[in-house]
CSV table of N, CA and C in Angstrom, one decimal:
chain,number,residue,atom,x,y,z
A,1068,UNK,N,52.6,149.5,-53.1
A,1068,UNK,CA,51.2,149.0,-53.0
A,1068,UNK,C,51.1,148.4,-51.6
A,1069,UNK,N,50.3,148.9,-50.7
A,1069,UNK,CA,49.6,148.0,-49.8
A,1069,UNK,C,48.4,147.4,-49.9
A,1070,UNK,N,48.3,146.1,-49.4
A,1070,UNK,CA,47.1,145.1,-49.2
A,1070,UNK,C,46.3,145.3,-48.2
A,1071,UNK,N,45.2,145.9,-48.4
A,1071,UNK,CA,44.2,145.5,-46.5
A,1071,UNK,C,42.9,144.6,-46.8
A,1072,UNK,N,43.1,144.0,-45.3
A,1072,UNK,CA,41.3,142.9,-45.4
A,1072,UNK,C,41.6,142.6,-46.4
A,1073,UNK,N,42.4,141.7,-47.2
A,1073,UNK,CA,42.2,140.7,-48.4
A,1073,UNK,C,43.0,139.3,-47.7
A,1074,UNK,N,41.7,138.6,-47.4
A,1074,UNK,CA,42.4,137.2,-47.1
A,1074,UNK,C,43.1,136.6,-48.0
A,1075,UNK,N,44.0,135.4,-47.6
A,1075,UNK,CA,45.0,134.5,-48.4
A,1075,UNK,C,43.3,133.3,-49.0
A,1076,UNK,N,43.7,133.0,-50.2
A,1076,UNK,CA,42.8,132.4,-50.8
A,1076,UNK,C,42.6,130.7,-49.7
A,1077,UNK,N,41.6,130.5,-49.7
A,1077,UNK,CA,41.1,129.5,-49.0
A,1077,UNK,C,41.6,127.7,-49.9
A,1078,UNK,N,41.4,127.1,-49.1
A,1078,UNK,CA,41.1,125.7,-50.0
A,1078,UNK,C,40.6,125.3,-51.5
A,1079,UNK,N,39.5,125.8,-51.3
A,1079,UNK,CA,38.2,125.6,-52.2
A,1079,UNK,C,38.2,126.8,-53.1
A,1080,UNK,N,39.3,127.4,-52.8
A,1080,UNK,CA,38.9,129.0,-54.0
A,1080,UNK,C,39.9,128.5,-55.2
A,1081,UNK,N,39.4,128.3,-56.4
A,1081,UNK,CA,39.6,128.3,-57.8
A,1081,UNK,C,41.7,128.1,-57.5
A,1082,UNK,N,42.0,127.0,-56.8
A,1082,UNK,CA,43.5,127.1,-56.8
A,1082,UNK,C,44.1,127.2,-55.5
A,1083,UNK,N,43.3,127.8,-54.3
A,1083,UNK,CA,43.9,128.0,-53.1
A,1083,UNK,C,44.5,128.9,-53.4
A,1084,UNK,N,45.8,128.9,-52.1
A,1084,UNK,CA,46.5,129.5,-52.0
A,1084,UNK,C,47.6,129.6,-52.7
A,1085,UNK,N,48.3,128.4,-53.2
A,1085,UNK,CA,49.2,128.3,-54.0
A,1085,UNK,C,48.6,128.7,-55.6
A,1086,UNK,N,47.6,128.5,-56.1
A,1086,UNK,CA,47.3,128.9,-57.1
A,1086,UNK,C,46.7,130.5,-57.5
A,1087,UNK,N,46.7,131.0,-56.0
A,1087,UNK,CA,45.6,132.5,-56.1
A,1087,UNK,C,46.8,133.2,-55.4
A,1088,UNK,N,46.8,133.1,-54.3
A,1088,UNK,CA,47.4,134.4,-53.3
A,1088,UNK,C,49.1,134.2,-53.7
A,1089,UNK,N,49.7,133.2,-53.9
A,1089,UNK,CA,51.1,133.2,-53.5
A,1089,UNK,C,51.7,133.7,-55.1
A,1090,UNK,N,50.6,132.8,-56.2
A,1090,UNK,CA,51.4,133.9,-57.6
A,1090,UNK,C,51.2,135.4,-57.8
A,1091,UNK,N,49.9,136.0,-56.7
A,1091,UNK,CA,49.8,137.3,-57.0
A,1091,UNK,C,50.7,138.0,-56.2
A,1092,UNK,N,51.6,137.2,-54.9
A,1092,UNK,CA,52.5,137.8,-54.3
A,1092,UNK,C,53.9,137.9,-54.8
A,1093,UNK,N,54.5,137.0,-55.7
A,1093,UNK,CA,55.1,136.8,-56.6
A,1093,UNK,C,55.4,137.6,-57.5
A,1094,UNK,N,54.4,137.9,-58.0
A,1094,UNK,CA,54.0,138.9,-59.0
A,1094,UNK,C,54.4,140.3,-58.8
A,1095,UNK,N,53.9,140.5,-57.8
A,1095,UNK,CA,54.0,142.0,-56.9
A,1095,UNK,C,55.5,141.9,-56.7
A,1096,UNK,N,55.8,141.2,-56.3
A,1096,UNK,CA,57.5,141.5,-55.7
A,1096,UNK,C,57.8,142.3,-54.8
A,1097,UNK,N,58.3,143.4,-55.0
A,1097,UNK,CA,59.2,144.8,-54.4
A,1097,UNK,C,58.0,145.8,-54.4
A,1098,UNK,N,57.3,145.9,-55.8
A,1098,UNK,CA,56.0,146.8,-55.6
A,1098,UNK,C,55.0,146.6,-54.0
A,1099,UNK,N,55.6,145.1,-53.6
A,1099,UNK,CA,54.4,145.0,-52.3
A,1099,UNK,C,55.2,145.8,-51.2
A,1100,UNK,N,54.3,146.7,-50.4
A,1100,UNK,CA,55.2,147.7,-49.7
A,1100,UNK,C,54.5,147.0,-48.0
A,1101,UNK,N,52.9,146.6,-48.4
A,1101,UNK,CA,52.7,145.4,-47.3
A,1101,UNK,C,51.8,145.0,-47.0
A,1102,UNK,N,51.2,144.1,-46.3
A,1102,UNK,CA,49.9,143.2,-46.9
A,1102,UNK,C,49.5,143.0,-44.9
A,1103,UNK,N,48.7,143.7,-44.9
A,1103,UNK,CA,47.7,143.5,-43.8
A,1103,UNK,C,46.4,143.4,-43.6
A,1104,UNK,N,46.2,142.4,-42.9
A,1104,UNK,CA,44.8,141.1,-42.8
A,1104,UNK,C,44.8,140.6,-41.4
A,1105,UNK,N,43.3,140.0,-41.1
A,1105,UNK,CA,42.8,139.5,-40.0
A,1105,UNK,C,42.1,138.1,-40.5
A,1106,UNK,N,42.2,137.6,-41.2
A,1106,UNK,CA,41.2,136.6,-41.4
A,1106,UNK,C,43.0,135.2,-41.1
A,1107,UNK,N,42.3,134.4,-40.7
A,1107,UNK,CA,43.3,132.8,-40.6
A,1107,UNK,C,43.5,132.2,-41.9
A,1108,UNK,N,44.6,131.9,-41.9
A,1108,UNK,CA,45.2,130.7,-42.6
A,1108,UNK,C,46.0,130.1,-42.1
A,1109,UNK,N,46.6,128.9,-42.8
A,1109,UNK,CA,47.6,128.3,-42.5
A,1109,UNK,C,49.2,128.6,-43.1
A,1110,UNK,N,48.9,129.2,-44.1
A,1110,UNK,CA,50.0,129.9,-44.4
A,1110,UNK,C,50.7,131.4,-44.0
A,1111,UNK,N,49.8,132.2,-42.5
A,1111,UNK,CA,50.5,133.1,-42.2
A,1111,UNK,C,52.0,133.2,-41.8
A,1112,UNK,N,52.4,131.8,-40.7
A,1112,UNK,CA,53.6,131.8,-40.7
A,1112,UNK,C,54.8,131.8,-41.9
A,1113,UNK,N,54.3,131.0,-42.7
A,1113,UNK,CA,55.4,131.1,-44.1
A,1113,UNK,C,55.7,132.7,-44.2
A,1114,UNK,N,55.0,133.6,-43.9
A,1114,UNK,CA,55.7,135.2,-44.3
A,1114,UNK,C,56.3,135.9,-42.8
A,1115,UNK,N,56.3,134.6,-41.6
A,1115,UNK,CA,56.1,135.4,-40.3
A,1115,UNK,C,58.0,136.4,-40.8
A,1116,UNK,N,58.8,136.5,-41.0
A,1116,UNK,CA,60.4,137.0,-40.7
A,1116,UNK,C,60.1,137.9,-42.1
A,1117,UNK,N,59.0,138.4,-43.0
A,1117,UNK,CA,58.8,138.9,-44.2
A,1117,UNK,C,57.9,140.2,-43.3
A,1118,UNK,N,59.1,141.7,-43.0
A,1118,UNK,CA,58.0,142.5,-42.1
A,1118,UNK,C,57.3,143.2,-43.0
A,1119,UNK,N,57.3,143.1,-44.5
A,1119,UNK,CA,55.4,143.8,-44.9
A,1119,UNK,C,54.0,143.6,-44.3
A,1120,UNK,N,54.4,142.0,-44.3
A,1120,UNK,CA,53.3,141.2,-43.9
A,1120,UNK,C,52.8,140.9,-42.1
A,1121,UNK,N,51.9,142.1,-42.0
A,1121,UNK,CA,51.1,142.0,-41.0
A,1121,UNK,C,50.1,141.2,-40.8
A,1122,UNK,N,50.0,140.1,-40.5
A,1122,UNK,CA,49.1,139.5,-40.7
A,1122,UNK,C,48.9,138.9,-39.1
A,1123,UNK,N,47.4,138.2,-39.1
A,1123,UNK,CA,47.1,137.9,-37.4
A,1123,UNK,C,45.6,137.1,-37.5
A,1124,UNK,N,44.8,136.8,-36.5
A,1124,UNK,CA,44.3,135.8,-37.0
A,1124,UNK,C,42.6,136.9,-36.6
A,1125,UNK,N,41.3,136.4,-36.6
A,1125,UNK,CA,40.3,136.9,-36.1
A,1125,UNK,C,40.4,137.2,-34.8
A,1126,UNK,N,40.6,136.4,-34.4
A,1126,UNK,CA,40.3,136.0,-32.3
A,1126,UNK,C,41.2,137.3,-31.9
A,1127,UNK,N,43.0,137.4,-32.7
A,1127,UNK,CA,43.7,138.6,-32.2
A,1127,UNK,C,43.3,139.9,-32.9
A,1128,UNK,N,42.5,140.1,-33.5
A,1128,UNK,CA,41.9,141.4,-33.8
A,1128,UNK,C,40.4,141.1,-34.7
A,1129,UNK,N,39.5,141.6,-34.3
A,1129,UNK,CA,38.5,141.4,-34.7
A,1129,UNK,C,38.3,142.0,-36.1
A,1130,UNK,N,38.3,143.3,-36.6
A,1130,UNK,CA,38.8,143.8,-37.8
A,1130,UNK,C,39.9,144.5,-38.3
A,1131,UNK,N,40.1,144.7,-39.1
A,1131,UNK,CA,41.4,145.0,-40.2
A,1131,UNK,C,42.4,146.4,-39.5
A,1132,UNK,N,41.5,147.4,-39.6
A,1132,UNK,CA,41.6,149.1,-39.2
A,1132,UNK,C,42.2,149.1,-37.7
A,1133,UNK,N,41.8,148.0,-36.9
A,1133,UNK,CA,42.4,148.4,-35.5
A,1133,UNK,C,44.0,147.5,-35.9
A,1134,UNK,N,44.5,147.2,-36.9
A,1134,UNK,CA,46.4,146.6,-37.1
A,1134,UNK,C,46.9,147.8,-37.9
A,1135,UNK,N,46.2,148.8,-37.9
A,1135,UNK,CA,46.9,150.3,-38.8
A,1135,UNK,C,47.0,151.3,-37.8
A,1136,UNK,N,47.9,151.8,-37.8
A,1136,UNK,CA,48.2,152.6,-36.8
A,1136,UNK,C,49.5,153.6,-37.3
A,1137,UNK,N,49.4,155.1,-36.8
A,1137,UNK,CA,51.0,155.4,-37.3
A,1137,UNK,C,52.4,155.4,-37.4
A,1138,UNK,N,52.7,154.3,-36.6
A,1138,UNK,CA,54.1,154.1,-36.8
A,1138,UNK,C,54.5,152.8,-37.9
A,1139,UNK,N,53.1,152.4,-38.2
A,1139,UNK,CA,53.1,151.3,-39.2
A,1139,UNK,C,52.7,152.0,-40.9
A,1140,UNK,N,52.4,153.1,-40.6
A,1140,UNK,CA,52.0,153.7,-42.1
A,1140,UNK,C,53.5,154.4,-42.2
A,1141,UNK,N,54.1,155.0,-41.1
A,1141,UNK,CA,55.3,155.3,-41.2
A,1141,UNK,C,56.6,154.7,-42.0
A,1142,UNK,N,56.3,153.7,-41.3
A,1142,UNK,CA,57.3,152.6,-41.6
A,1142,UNK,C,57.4,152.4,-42.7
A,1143,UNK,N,56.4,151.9,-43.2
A,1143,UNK,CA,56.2,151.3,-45.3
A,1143,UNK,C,56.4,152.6,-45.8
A,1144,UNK,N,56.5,154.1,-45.2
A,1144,UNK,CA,56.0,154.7,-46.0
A,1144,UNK,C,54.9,155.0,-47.3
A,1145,UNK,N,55.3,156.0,-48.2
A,1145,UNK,CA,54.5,156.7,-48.9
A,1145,UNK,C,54.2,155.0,-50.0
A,1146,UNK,N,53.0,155.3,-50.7
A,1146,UNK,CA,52.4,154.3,-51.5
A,1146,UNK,C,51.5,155.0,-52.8
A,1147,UNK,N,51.5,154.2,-53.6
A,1147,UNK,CA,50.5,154.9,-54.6
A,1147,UNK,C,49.4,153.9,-54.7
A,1148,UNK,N,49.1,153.0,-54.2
A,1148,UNK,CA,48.2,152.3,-54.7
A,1148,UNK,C,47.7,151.3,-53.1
A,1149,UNK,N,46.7,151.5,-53.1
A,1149,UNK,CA,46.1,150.7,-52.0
A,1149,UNK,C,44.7,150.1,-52.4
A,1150,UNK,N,44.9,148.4,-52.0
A,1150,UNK,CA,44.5,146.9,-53.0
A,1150,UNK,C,43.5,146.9,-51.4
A,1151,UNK,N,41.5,146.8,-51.4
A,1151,UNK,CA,41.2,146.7,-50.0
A,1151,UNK,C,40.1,145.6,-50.5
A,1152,UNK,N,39.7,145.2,-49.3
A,1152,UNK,CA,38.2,144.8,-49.5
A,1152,UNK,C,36.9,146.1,-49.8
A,1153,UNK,N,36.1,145.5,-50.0
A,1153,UNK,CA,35.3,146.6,-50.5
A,1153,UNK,C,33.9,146.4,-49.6
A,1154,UNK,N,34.4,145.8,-48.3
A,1154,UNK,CA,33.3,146.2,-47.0
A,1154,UNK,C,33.8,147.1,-46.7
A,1155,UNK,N,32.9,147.4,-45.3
A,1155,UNK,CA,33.3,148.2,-44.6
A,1155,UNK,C,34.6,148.4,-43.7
A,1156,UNK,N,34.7,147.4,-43.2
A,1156,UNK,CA,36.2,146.7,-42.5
A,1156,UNK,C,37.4,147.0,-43.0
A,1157,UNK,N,37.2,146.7,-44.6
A,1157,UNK,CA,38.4,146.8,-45.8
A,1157,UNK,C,38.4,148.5,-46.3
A,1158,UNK,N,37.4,149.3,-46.6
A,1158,UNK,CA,37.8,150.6,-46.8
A,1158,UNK,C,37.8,152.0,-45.6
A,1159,UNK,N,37.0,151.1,-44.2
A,1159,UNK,CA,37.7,151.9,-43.0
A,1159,UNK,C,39.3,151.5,-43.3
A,1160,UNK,N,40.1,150.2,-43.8
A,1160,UNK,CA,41.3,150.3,-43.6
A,1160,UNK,C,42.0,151.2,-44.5
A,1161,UNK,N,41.3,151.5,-45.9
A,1161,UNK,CA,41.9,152.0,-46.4
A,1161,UNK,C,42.0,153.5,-46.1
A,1162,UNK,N,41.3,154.2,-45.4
A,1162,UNK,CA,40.8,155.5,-45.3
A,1162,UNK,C,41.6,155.4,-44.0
A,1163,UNK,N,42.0,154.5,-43.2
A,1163,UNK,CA,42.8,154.9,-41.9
A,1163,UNK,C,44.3,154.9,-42.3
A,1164,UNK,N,44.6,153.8,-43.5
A,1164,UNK,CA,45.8,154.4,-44.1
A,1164,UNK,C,45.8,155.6,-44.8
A,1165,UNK,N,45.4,156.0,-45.6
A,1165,UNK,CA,45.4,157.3,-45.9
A,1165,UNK,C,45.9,158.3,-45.5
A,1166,UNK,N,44.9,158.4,-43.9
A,1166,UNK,CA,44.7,159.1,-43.3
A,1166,UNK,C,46.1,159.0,-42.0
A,1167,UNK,N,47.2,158.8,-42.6
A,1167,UNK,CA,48.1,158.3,-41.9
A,1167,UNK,C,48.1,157.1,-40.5
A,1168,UNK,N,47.3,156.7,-40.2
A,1168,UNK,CA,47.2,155.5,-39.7
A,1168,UNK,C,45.8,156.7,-38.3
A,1169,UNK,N,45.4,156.8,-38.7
A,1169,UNK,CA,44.1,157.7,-37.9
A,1169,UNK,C,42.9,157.5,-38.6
A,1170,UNK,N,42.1,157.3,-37.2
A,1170,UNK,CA,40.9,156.6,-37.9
A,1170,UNK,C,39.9,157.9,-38.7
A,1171,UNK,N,38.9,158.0,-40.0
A,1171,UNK,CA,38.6,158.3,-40.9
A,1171,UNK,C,37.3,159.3,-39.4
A,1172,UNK,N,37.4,158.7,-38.5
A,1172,UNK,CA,36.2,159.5,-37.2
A,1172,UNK,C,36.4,158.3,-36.4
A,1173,UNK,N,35.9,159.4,-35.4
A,1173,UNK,CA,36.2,158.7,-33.9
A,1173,UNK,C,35.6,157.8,-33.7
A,1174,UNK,N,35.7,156.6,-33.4
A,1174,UNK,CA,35.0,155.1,-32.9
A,1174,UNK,C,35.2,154.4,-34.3
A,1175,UNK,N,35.4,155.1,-35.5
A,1175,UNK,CA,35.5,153.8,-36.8
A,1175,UNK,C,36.0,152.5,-36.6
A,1176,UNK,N,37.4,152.6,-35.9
A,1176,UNK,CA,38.0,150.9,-35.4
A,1176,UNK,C,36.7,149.9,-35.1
A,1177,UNK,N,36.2,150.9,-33.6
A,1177,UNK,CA,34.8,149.7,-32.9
A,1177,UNK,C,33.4,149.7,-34.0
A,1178,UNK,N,33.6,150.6,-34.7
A,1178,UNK,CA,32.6,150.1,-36.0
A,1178,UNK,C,32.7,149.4,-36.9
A,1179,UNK,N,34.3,149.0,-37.3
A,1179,UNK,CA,34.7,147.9,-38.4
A,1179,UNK,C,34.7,146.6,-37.7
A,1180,UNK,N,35.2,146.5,-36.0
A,1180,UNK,CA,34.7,145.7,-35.4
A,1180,UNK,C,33.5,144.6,-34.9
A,1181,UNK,N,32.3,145.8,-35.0
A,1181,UNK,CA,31.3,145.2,-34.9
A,1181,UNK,C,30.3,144.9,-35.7
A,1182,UNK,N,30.8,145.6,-36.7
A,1182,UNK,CA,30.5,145.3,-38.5
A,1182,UNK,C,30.7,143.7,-38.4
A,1183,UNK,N,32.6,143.5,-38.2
A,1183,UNK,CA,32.7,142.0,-39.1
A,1183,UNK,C,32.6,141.4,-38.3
A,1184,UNK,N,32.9,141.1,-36.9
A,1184,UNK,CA,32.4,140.1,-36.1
A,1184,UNK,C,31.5,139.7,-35.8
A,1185,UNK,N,30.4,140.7,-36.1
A,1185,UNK,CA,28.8,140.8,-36.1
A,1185,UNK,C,28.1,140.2,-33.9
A,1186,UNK,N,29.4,141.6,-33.7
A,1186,UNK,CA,29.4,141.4,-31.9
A,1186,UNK,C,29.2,142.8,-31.6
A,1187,UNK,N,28.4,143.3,-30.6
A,1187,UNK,CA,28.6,144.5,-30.1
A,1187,UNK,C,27.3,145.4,-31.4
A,1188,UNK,N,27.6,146.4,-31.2
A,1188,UNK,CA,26.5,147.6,-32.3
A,1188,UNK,C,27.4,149.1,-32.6
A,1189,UNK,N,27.1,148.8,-34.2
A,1189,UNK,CA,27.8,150.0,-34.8
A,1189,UNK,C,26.9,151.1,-34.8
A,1190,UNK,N,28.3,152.4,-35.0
A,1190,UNK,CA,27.3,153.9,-35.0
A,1190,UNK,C,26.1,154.0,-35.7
A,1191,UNK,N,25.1,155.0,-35.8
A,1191,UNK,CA,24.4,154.7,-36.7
A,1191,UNK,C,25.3,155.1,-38.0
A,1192,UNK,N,26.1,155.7,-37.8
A,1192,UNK,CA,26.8,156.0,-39.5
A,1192,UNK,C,27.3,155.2,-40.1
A,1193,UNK,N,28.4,154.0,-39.3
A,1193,UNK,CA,28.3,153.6,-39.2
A,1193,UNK,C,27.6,151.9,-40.3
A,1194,UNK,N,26.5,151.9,-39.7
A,1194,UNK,CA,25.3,151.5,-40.0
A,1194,UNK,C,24.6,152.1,-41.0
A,1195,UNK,N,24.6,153.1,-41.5
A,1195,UNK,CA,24.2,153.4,-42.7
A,1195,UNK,C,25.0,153.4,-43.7
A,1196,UNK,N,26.8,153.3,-43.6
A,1196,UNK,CA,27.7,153.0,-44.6
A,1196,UNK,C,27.5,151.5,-45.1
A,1197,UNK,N,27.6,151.2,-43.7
A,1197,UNK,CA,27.5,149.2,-44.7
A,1197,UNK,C,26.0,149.1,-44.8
A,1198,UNK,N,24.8,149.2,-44.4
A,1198,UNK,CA,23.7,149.1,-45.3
A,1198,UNK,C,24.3,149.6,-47.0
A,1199,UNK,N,24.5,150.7,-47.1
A,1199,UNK,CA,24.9,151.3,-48.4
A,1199,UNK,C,25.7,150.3,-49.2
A,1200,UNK,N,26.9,149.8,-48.9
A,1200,UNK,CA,27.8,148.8,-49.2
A,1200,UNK,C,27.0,147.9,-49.7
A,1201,UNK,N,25.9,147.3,-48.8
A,1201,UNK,CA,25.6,145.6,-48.8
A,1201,UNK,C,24.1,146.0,-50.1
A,1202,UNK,N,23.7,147.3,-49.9
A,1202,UNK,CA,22.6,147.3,-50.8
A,1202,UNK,C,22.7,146.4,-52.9
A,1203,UNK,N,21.5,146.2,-52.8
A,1203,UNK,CA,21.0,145.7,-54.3
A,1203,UNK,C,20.7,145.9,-55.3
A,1204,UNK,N,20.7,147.3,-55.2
A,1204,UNK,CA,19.9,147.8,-56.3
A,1204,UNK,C,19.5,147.5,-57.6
A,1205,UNK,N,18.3,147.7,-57.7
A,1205,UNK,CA,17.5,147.3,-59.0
A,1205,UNK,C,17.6,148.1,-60.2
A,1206,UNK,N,17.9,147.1,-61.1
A,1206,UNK,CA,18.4,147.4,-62.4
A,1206,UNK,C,16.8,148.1,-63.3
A,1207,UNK,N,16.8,149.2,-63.3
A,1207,UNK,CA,15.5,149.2,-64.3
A,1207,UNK,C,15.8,149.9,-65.8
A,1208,UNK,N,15.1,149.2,-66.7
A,1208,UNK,CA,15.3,150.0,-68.0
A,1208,UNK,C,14.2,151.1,-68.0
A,1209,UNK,N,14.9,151.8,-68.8
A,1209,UNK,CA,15.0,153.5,-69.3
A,1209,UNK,C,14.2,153.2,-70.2
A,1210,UNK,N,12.6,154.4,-70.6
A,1210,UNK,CA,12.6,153.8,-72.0
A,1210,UNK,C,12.6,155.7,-72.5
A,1211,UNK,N,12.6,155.2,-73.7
A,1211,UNK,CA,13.0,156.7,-74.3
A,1211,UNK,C,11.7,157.6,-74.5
């Protein structure tokens, strides 16, 4: 299993980190083949000598998909299960793993970038994936 774009649980989330992120790593054991993320914590060092865990802060990469790359899908090898966020950021990463560490189309990186940083301007496709994502849709009943 790899992890992408899933931050380490925050302070204020139902347990933290010790209560959320570190028993689900626990948990996982040997099944974790490796866990890569852009968002800060204070507990990135505790895994820094643990090489599944790619991890790095915003400022050093703005989104997820530009820390995937092929010598890094290489490496962990083959996986059956890939755990993402369900932005855009989080399933360009999953589709760049996939896709052996290549991005899903050309410029996707600078689109997950300008997606989450909310700097710069994504493609229009881009732009019409995460409208799609972020949509609300209204629930209507059926009648017979």
């Amino acid at each position: 299993m790899v992890v992408l774009d899933i931050a380490f649980a925050g302070h204020g989330t139902h347990g933290g980190f010790e209560g959320v992120t570190l028993p689900f790593i626990e948990g996982l054991g040997e099944r974790l083949r490796a866990w890569v993320d852009h968002h800060d914590h204070d507990q990135h060092q505790r895994f820094a000598s643990d090489s599944r865990f790619v991890l790095a802060t915003k400022a050093q990469h703005g989104a997820c998909p530009e820390m995937i790359d092929p010598p890094l899908v290489e490496r962990i090898g083959p996986v059956e299960t890939i755990v993402c966020h369900t932005d855009f950021d989080g399933l360009a990463s999953a589709a760049k793993w996939i896709r052996g560490g290549t991005e899903p189309y050309a410029g996707a990186d600078d689109d997950a970038r300008a997606i989450d940083t909310r700097l710069g301007t994504p493609s229009a496709t881009a732009d019409r994936i995460d409208r799609a994502l972020r949509a609300r849709p209204a629930t209507r009943a059926c009648s017979a």
